[in-house]
Short mmCIF file of C-alpha atoms and ligand atoms in Angstrom, two decimals:
data_model
loop_
_atom_site.label_atom_id
_atom_site.label_comp_id
_atom_site.label_asym_id
_atom_site.label_seq_id
_atom_site.Cartn_x
_atom_site.Cartn_y
_atom_site.Cartn_z
CA MET A 1 0.00 0.00 0.00
CA THR A 2 1.19 3.54 -0.75
CA ARG A 3 2.39 5.44 2.32
CA ASN A 4 0.90 8.89 2.43
CA THR A 5 2.22 11.94 4.20
CA HIS A 6 0.67 15.37 4.29
CA ASP A 7 3.65 16.69 2.27
CA ASP A 8 2.38 14.74 -0.76
CA VAL A 9 -0.88 16.68 -0.80
CA VAL A 10 -1.10 19.01 -3.79
CA LEU A 11 -4.77 19.93 -3.94
CA GLU A 12 -7.28 19.55 -1.18
CA ALA A 13 -11.02 20.05 -0.76
CA GLN A 14 -12.22 20.81 2.75
CA ASN A 15 -15.94 20.64 3.53
CA LEU A 16 -16.70 21.70 -0.02
CA SER A 17 -20.35 22.27 -0.98
CA LYS A 18 -22.03 23.53 -4.12
CA HIS A 19 -25.73 24.33 -4.31
CA PHE A 20 -27.16 25.64 -7.59
CA PRO A 21 -30.15 27.93 -6.91
CA LEU A 22 -33.16 27.05 -9.06
CA ARG A 23 -33.90 29.64 -11.73
CA GLY A 24 -37.20 30.83 -13.11
CA ILE A 25 -40.15 32.85 -11.89
CA GLY A 26 -41.16 31.84 -8.38
CA ALA A 27 -38.48 29.11 -8.24
CA LYS A 28 -37.30 28.30 -4.75
CA GLY A 29 -34.65 25.95 -3.45
CA ALA A 30 -31.40 24.70 -4.93
CA VAL A 31 -29.81 21.61 -6.44
CA HIS A 32 -27.59 20.11 -3.74
CA ALA A 33 -24.91 19.01 -6.21
CA VAL A 34 -22.05 18.59 -3.68
CA ASP A 35 -22.23 18.53 0.11
CA ASP A 36 -19.44 18.63 2.66
CA LEU A 37 -16.83 16.94 0.49
CA ASN A 38 -13.30 16.28 1.71
CA LEU A 39 -10.54 14.84 -0.42
CA ALA A 40 -6.82 15.24 -1.04
CA LEU A 41 -5.01 14.80 -4.35
CA ARG A 42 -1.41 13.67 -3.82
CA SER A 43 1.58 13.99 -6.09
CA GLY A 44 2.26 10.85 -8.12
CA GLN A 45 -1.14 9.36 -7.27
CA VAL A 46 -4.46 8.92 -8.99
CA LEU A 47 -7.69 9.44 -7.05
CA ALA A 48 -10.79 8.05 -8.74
CA LEU A 49 -14.17 9.65 -8.09
CA VAL A 50 -16.86 7.13 -8.99
CA GLY A 51 -20.62 7.47 -9.04
CA GLU A 52 -23.67 7.31 -11.25
CA SER A 53 -24.95 10.13 -13.45
CA GLY A 54 -25.91 13.26 -11.54
CA SER A 55 -24.02 12.33 -8.36
CA GLY A 56 -21.93 15.53 -8.53
CA LYS A 57 -18.61 14.31 -9.97
CA SER A 58 -18.20 17.00 -12.64
CA THR A 59 -19.22 19.66 -10.16
CA VAL A 60 -16.36 18.54 -7.90
CA ALA A 61 -13.88 18.78 -10.81
CA ARG A 62 -15.18 22.21 -11.74
CA LEU A 63 -14.96 23.43 -8.15
CA LEU A 64 -11.37 22.21 -7.94
CA ALA A 65 -10.60 23.86 -11.31
CA ARG A 66 -12.23 27.10 -10.05
CA LEU A 67 -14.71 27.05 -12.92
CA TYR A 68 -17.38 27.16 -10.21
CA THR A 69 -17.24 29.03 -6.94
CA GLN A 70 -18.18 26.93 -3.95
CA THR A 71 -21.23 27.66 -1.80
CA SER A 72 -19.09 26.84 1.24
CA GLY A 73 -15.83 25.12 2.14
CA THR A 74 -12.27 25.60 0.95
CA VAL A 75 -9.96 24.52 -1.86
CA LEU A 76 -6.28 24.47 -0.89
CA LEU A 77 -3.31 24.28 -3.26
CA ARG A 78 -0.15 23.21 -1.43
CA GLY A 79 -1.86 24.16 1.81
CA GLU A 80 -2.85 27.68 0.70
CA PRO A 81 -6.55 28.55 0.25
CA VAL A 82 -7.34 29.25 -3.41
CA THR A 83 -9.52 32.28 -4.02
CA ALA A 84 -8.76 32.95 -7.71
CA LYS A 85 -11.98 33.44 -9.70
CA ARG A 86 -10.97 35.31 -12.84
CA GLY A 87 -8.18 37.31 -14.51
CA LYS A 88 -4.48 36.79 -13.95
CA ALA A 89 -4.84 34.88 -10.69
CA PHE A 90 -7.30 32.44 -12.27
CA ARG A 91 -5.03 31.88 -15.29
CA ALA A 92 -2.04 31.27 -13.03
CA TYR A 93 -4.07 28.76 -11.02
CA SER A 94 -5.38 27.03 -14.17
CA ARG A 95 -1.85 26.38 -15.31
CA ARG A 96 -1.12 24.48 -12.11
CA ALA A 97 -4.42 22.57 -12.07
CA GLN A 98 -5.40 21.62 -15.62
CA MET A 99 -8.75 20.17 -16.56
CA ILE A 100 -9.23 17.46 -19.19
CA PHE A 101 -12.79 17.11 -20.44
CA GLN A 102 -14.74 14.14 -21.63
CA ASP A 103 -15.13 15.21 -25.24
CA PRO A 104 -11.86 15.53 -27.18
CA PHE A 105 -13.90 16.59 -30.23
CA ALA A 106 -15.20 19.70 -28.47
CA SER A 107 -11.88 20.44 -26.75
CA LEU A 108 -9.93 21.30 -29.91
CA ASN A 109 -10.79 24.15 -32.28
CA PRO A 110 -11.25 22.55 -35.73
CA VAL A 111 -9.48 25.39 -37.57
CA HIS A 112 -6.18 25.04 -35.72
CA THR A 113 -3.40 22.53 -36.32
CA VAL A 114 -1.71 20.59 -33.54
CA ARG A 115 1.32 22.85 -34.03
CA TYR A 116 -0.79 25.98 -33.40
CA VAL A 117 -2.51 24.50 -30.35
CA LEU A 118 0.71 23.35 -28.71
CA THR A 119 2.71 26.48 -29.65
CA ARG A 120 0.12 28.64 -27.91
CA ALA A 121 0.20 26.43 -24.84
CA VAL A 122 4.01 26.34 -24.72
CA ARG A 123 4.27 30.12 -25.15
CA ILE A 124 1.93 30.79 -22.24
CA HIS A 125 4.59 29.18 -20.10
CA ASP A 126 7.62 30.45 -22.04
CA PRO A 127 6.68 33.40 -24.30
CA ARG A 128 10.11 33.76 -25.91
CA LEU A 129 10.40 30.25 -27.24
CA LYS A 130 10.95 30.09 -31.04
CA GLY A 131 12.90 28.39 -33.83
CA PRO A 132 14.58 25.07 -33.05
CA GLU A 133 13.86 25.39 -29.32
CA LEU A 134 10.16 25.70 -30.01
CA GLU A 135 10.31 22.70 -32.38
CA ASP A 136 12.07 20.70 -29.68
CA ALA A 137 9.42 21.65 -27.12
CA LEU A 138 6.58 20.60 -29.46
CA SER A 139 8.36 17.32 -30.26
CA ALA A 140 8.93 16.61 -26.58
CA LEU A 141 5.25 17.17 -25.80
CA LEU A 142 4.04 14.93 -28.61
CA THR A 143 6.55 12.24 -27.70
CA ARG A 144 5.40 12.39 -24.09
CA VAL A 145 1.86 11.54 -25.19
CA GLN A 146 3.18 8.86 -27.53
CA LEU A 147 2.42 10.60 -30.84
CA THR A 148 5.19 10.66 -33.47
CA PRO A 149 5.98 14.40 -33.77
CA GLU A 150 6.63 14.59 -37.51
CA ARG A 151 3.47 12.60 -38.26
CA PHE A 152 1.10 14.62 -36.10
CA VAL A 153 2.40 18.15 -35.63
CA ASP A 154 0.78 19.58 -38.77
CA LYS A 155 -2.52 17.71 -38.55
CA PHE A 156 -5.93 19.30 -38.05
CA PRO A 157 -8.29 17.82 -35.45
CA HIS A 158 -10.54 16.25 -38.13
CA GLU A 159 -7.53 14.22 -39.31
CA LEU A 160 -7.14 12.63 -35.87
CA SER A 161 -8.98 9.76 -34.17
CA GLY A 162 -10.70 10.39 -30.82
CA GLY A 163 -7.79 8.81 -28.95
CA GLN A 164 -5.22 10.90 -30.83
CA ARG A 165 -7.22 14.05 -30.09
CA GLN A 166 -7.37 13.22 -26.41
CA ARG A 167 -3.57 12.75 -26.48
CA VAL A 168 -3.18 16.21 -28.04
CA VAL A 169 -5.47 17.64 -25.34
CA ILE A 170 -3.27 16.00 -22.69
CA ALA A 171 -0.11 17.34 -24.42
CA ARG A 172 -1.62 20.83 -24.35
CA ALA A 173 -2.29 20.49 -20.64
CA LEU A 174 1.27 19.26 -20.01
CA ALA A 175 2.77 22.31 -21.75
CA ALA A 176 2.07 24.33 -18.61
CA HIS A 177 3.88 21.83 -16.35
CA PRO A 178 0.79 21.27 -14.21
CA GLU A 179 0.89 19.81 -10.73
CA VAL A 180 -2.64 18.46 -11.03
CA LEU A 181 -4.73 17.00 -13.84
CA LEU A 182 -8.50 17.01 -13.31
CA ALA A 183 -9.72 14.42 -15.80
CA ASP A 184 -13.52 14.32 -16.14
CA GLU A 185 -14.38 10.99 -17.78
CA PRO A 186 -11.39 11.25 -20.14
CA ILE A 187 -12.08 7.91 -21.83
CA SER A 188 -15.86 7.59 -21.83
CA MET A 189 -16.33 9.05 -25.33
CA LEU A 190 -13.50 7.06 -26.86
CA ASP A 191 -13.71 3.81 -28.72
CA VAL A 192 -13.50 0.98 -26.18
CA SER A 193 -10.40 -0.47 -27.85
CA ILE A 194 -8.25 2.60 -27.12
CA ARG A 195 -9.42 3.41 -23.60
CA VAL A 196 -6.75 1.40 -21.84
CA GLY A 197 -4.07 3.17 -23.93
CA ILE A 198 -5.16 6.59 -22.63
CA LEU A 199 -5.30 5.34 -19.03
CA ASN A 200 -1.82 3.87 -19.43
CA LEU A 201 -0.59 7.21 -20.73
CA LEU A 202 -2.03 9.00 -17.70
CA LYS A 203 -0.43 6.39 -15.44
CA ASP A 204 2.89 7.07 -17.12
CA LEU A 205 2.51 10.82 -16.45
CA ARG A 206 1.65 10.08 -12.84
CA ASP A 207 4.77 7.95 -12.43
CA ARG A 208 7.28 9.91 -14.49
CA LEU A 209 6.17 13.47 -13.79
CA GLY A 210 4.68 12.91 -10.33
CA ILE A 211 1.44 14.64 -11.31
CA ALA A 212 -1.58 14.33 -9.02
CA ILE A 213 -4.58 13.09 -11.00
CA LEU A 214 -8.30 13.22 -10.31
CA TYR A 215 -9.94 10.58 -12.47
CA ILE A 216 -13.70 10.84 -12.76
CA THR A 217 -15.59 7.82 -13.99
CA HIS A 218 -18.89 5.91 -13.96
CA ASP A 219 -16.91 2.74 -14.17
CA ILE A 220 -15.67 1.31 -10.89
CA ALA A 221 -13.76 -1.43 -12.74
CA SER A 222 -11.50 1.15 -14.38
CA ALA A 223 -10.92 2.76 -10.97
CA ARG A 224 -9.46 -0.50 -9.72
CA TYR A 225 -7.22 -0.75 -12.74
CA PHE A 226 -6.02 2.82 -12.74
CA ALA A 227 -6.43 4.60 -9.40
CA ASP A 228 -4.47 4.39 -6.17
CA THR A 229 -7.43 5.61 -4.13
CA THR A 230 -11.11 5.43 -4.90
CA TYR A 231 -13.85 7.70 -3.58
CA VAL A 232 -17.46 6.72 -4.17
CA MET A 233 -19.98 9.53 -4.48
CA TYR A 234 -23.74 9.22 -4.12
CA ALA A 235 -26.15 12.12 -4.49
CA GLY A 236 -23.56 14.81 -3.74
CA ARG A 237 -21.83 13.08 -0.85
CA ILE A 238 -18.84 10.79 -0.46
CA VAL A 239 -20.14 7.49 0.90
CA GLU A 240 -16.92 5.47 0.88
CA SER A 241 -13.20 5.91 0.27
CA GLY A 242 -10.00 3.93 0.54
CA ASP A 243 -7.32 2.20 -1.46
CA SER A 244 -8.78 1.12 -4.78
CA GLU A 245 -8.11 -2.57 -4.29
CA SER A 246 -10.09 -2.71 -1.01
CA VAL A 247 -12.94 -0.47 -2.18
CA THR A 248 -13.47 -2.47 -5.38
CA GLN A 249 -12.76 -5.95 -3.98
CA MET A 250 -14.37 -5.57 -0.55
CA PRO A 251 -16.83 -2.70 -0.91
CA ALA A 252 -18.24 -1.65 2.43
CA HIS A 253 -21.12 0.68 1.57
CA PRO A 254 -24.31 -0.92 0.20
CA TYR A 255 -24.23 1.56 -2.71
CA THR A 256 -20.63 0.64 -3.62
CA GLN A 257 -21.65 -3.00 -3.41
CA LEU A 258 -24.41 -2.36 -5.95
CA LEU A 259 -21.98 -0.52 -8.24
CA VAL A 260 -19.46 -3.36 -8.06
CA ARG A 261 -22.14 -6.00 -8.67
CA SER A 262 -23.43 -4.18 -11.73
CA ALA A 263 -19.96 -3.67 -13.28
CA PRO A 264 -19.88 -6.33 -16.01
CA ASP A 265 -16.25 -7.37 -16.09
CA PRO A 266 -13.62 -5.83 -13.84
CA GLU A 267 -10.76 -7.49 -15.76
CA ASN A 268 -11.84 -6.24 -19.15
CA LEU A 269 -12.13 -2.49 -19.56
CA ALA A 270 -13.04 -2.87 -23.21
CA ARG A 271 -16.29 -4.59 -22.26
CA THR A 272 -17.35 -2.41 -19.38
CA ALA A 273 -20.36 -0.22 -19.98
CA ARG A 274 -22.04 2.62 -18.13
CA THR A 275 -23.82 1.07 -15.19
CA GLY A 276 -25.78 2.25 -12.20
CA ALA A 277 -27.37 0.83 -9.09
CA ASN A 278 -30.94 -0.44 -9.07
CA GLY A 279 -33.69 2.10 -8.52
CA GLU A 280 -33.86 5.80 -9.23
CA PRO A 281 -31.34 8.42 -8.08
CA PRO A 282 -32.93 10.91 -5.67
CA ASN A 283 -34.22 14.38 -6.40
CA MET A 284 -31.26 16.66 -5.66
CA VAL A 285 -33.43 19.67 -4.81
CA THR A 286 -35.02 17.84 -1.89
CA PRO A 287 -32.58 14.99 -1.26
CA PRO A 288 -33.70 12.29 1.20
CA ALA A 289 -33.01 13.16 4.84
CA GLY A 290 -30.15 11.37 6.56
CA CYS A 291 -28.38 8.76 4.45
CA ARG A 292 -29.36 9.80 0.92
CA PHE A 293 -29.24 6.16 -0.16
CA HIS A 294 -31.88 5.03 2.33
CA PRO A 295 -34.85 4.87 -0.10
CA ARG A 296 -32.86 2.37 -2.21
CA CYS A 297 -31.03 0.48 0.54
CA PRO A 298 -32.19 -3.03 1.49
CA PHE A 299 -30.72 -2.66 5.01
CA ALA A 300 -32.25 0.72 5.93
CA THR A 301 -33.84 1.27 9.35
CA GLU A 302 -35.37 4.40 10.91
CA LEU A 303 -31.87 5.38 12.08
CA CYS A 304 -30.86 5.86 8.44
CA LYS A 305 -33.09 8.93 8.26
CA THR A 306 -30.37 10.67 10.26
CA THR A 307 -27.03 11.41 8.58
CA PRO A 308 -24.35 8.77 9.20
CA LYS A 309 -20.83 10.05 9.93
CA LEU A 310 -17.86 8.92 7.84
CA LEU A 311 -16.49 6.10 9.99
CA THR A 312 -12.95 4.77 9.78
CA ILE A 313 -13.32 1.01 9.41
CA ALA A 314 -9.69 0.20 8.58
CA PRO A 315 -6.50 2.22 8.08
CA GLY A 316 -7.20 4.64 5.23
CA ARG A 317 -10.76 3.36 4.73
CA GLU A 318 -13.88 5.35 5.50
CA VAL A 319 -17.55 4.60 5.03
CA ALA A 320 -20.68 6.63 5.77
CA CYS A 321 -23.11 3.91 6.83
CA TRP A 322 -24.89 3.22 10.11
CA GLY A 323 -24.36 -0.50 9.49
CA TYR A 324 -20.76 -0.13 10.77
CA ALA A 325 -21.55 2.04 13.77
CA ALA A 326 -21.79 -0.82 16.27
CA ALA A 327 -18.22 -1.92 15.41
CA VAL A 328 -16.60 1.52 15.64
CA PRO A 329 -16.02 2.90 19.13
CA GLY A 330 -18.12 5.97 19.88
CA ALA A 331 -20.09 5.87 16.61
CA LEU A 332 -23.37 5.17 18.40
CA ASP A 333 -22.88 7.90 20.99
CA GLY A 334 -26.04 9.99 21.15
CA VAL A 335 -28.20 7.33 19.48
CA PRO A 336 -31.05 6.46 21.90
CA GLU A 337 -31.13 2.89 23.25
CA GLY A 338 -33.52 0.58 21.49
CA VAL A 339 -33.16 2.24 18.07
CA ALA A 340 -32.61 -0.47 15.46
CA VAL A 341 -29.16 -0.28 13.89
CA PRO A 342 -28.99 -1.68 10.32
CA ASP A 343 -27.60 -5.20 10.13
CA LEU A 344 -25.58 -5.70 6.94
CA GLY A 345 -25.02 -9.36 7.84
CA SER A 346 -22.68 -11.14 5.45
CA ALA A 347 -22.63 -8.03 3.21
CA ALA A 348 -20.58 -6.14 5.82
CA ALA A 349 -16.90 -5.56 5.01
CA PRO A 350 -14.46 -6.57 7.78
CA VAL A 351 -13.77 -3.85 10.33
CA GLU A 352 -10.18 -3.42 11.49
CA VAL A 353 -10.37 -0.56 13.93
CA SER A 354 -7.63 -0.94 16.52
CA GLY A 355 -8.89 -2.43 19.75
CA VAL A 356 -12.19 -3.67 18.31
CA PRO A 357 -11.49 -6.59 15.98
CA ARG A 358 -14.59 -8.13 14.46
N1 ATP B 401 -24.48 24.65 -13.82
C1 ATP B 401 -25.45 23.98 -13.21
N2 ATP B 401 -26.62 24.57 -12.85
C2 ATP B 401 -27.59 23.89 -12.21
N3 ATP B 401 -27.51 22.59 -11.86
C3 ATP B 401 -26.37 21.96 -12.19
C4 ATP B 401 -25.28 22.59 -12.87
N4 ATP B 401 -24.28 21.68 -13.06
C5 ATP B 401 -24.73 20.53 -12.52
N5 ATP B 401 -25.97 20.69 -11.98
C6 ATP B 401 -26.75 19.66 -11.29
O1 ATP B 401 -25.95 19.17 -10.24
C7 ATP B 401 -26.09 17.76 -10.10
C8 ATP B 401 -24.75 17.08 -10.27
O2 ATP B 401 -24.35 17.26 -11.64
P1 ATP B 401 -22.92 16.78 -12.16
O3 ATP B 401 -22.83 17.19 -13.59
O4 ATP B 401 -21.86 17.27 -11.24
O5 ATP B 401 -23.03 15.19 -12.03
P2 ATP B 401 -22.10 14.06 -12.62
O6 ATP B 401 -21.87 13.08 -11.51
O7 ATP B 401 -20.90 14.65 -13.26
O8 ATP B 401 -23.04 13.39 -13.73
P3 ATP B 401 -22.63 12.69 -15.11
O9 ATP B 401 -22.07 11.36 -14.72
O10 ATP B 401 -23.94 12.55 -15.84
O11 ATP B 401 -21.64 13.54 -15.82
C9 ATP B 401 -27.12 17.34 -11.14
O12 ATP B 401 -28.37 17.28 -10.51
C10 ATP B 401 -27.07 18.46 -12.16
O13 ATP B 401 -28.30 18.59 -12.83
S1 SF4 B 402 -27.74 0.82 6.01
FE1 SF4 B 402 -28.58 2.86 6.32
S2 SF4 B 402 -26.82 4.21 6.46
FE2 SF4 B 402 -26.11 2.28 5.53
S3 SF4 B 402 -26.29 2.65 3.32
FE3 SF4 B 402 -28.19 1.65 3.97
S4 SF4 B 402 -29.56 3.38 4.38
FE4 SF4 B 402 -27.50 4.22 4.33
MG1 MG B 403 -20.18 14.61 -15.21
#
């Protein structure tokens, strides 16, 4: 297992929330897209954020990229709160934390060649670069994303496949020497046969350049393959987190268990499809009280209508589910006697909290 220290942390979200007020005449209320989210992106590591459609994943990426301003909470870069919203400060921040979007077709302007796109990106970082030095910089970027420079540098986007375009988008992001890549479903629009190639490229950047990567996906199988840590999001909240192997092989939260069960083939990324848990996701304007999963959870009791805390069930593993409260010291403090605690039975993941083996 990777040993983490706080010095590794590049970008951090602390108690981050985003509520989108409803628009329109007489509209009241807000979409609770993200609530009280905490996570830390570490250098040389990939953190996967997994969840079904509408769970708030892209909103998290956009908050971290400062494309949205949070309703509450803090984003910290290298321990310093980030307040940049626009102008010079925003551009300086964007260079350090680069976003990669889902659609490589929309990300590149069709009238510009790869040379133009990368030259602009390189010059933002180093405005005086020209001649052979500029050529070398463009070649180095294309080589880094495994595209042969002389074959691709003068191509237009329409001459490239989806995978090649996404590689150019990644090369453009790398031109600024970012510390963080925020990749929002970077492979979901690509042909299944080339998805693994793009994930391997990102892995290579993680390992060779030490970049911290947020990898957003619907597909928990790819999180196991690619990410060091996996966070599972449901209806705007993190419900489980930990090292990817444990979260995907021994999921603790009933929602993660549903996600894992409905992933068709964890060993074969090419065959995995978009999947979700059974039942309907909740209304995010009036999300269910307490555990937001309770209307869909087979183990729910009355207690689940109050919000479960994130409980540490093993080193580096957290889960927000009342079903683990009896095994974690202090987790039932304040809960009146006689209230039924959910019994996950054989579905419960092992708890390894020191002093209370189970
Ligand atoms: N700009 C916005 N204005 C209003 N509501 C928004 C906005 N962006 C997102 N939302 C709402 O916030 C919630 C979370 O959306 P988000 O796009 O973050 O989910 P997601 O997990 O990325 O979904 P998907 O997997 O479909 O991309 C949804 O209910 C969505 O409708
Ligand atoms: S048992 Fe309760 S707290 Fe746990 S996931 Fe189900 S509804 Fe939520
Ligand atoms: Mg999204």
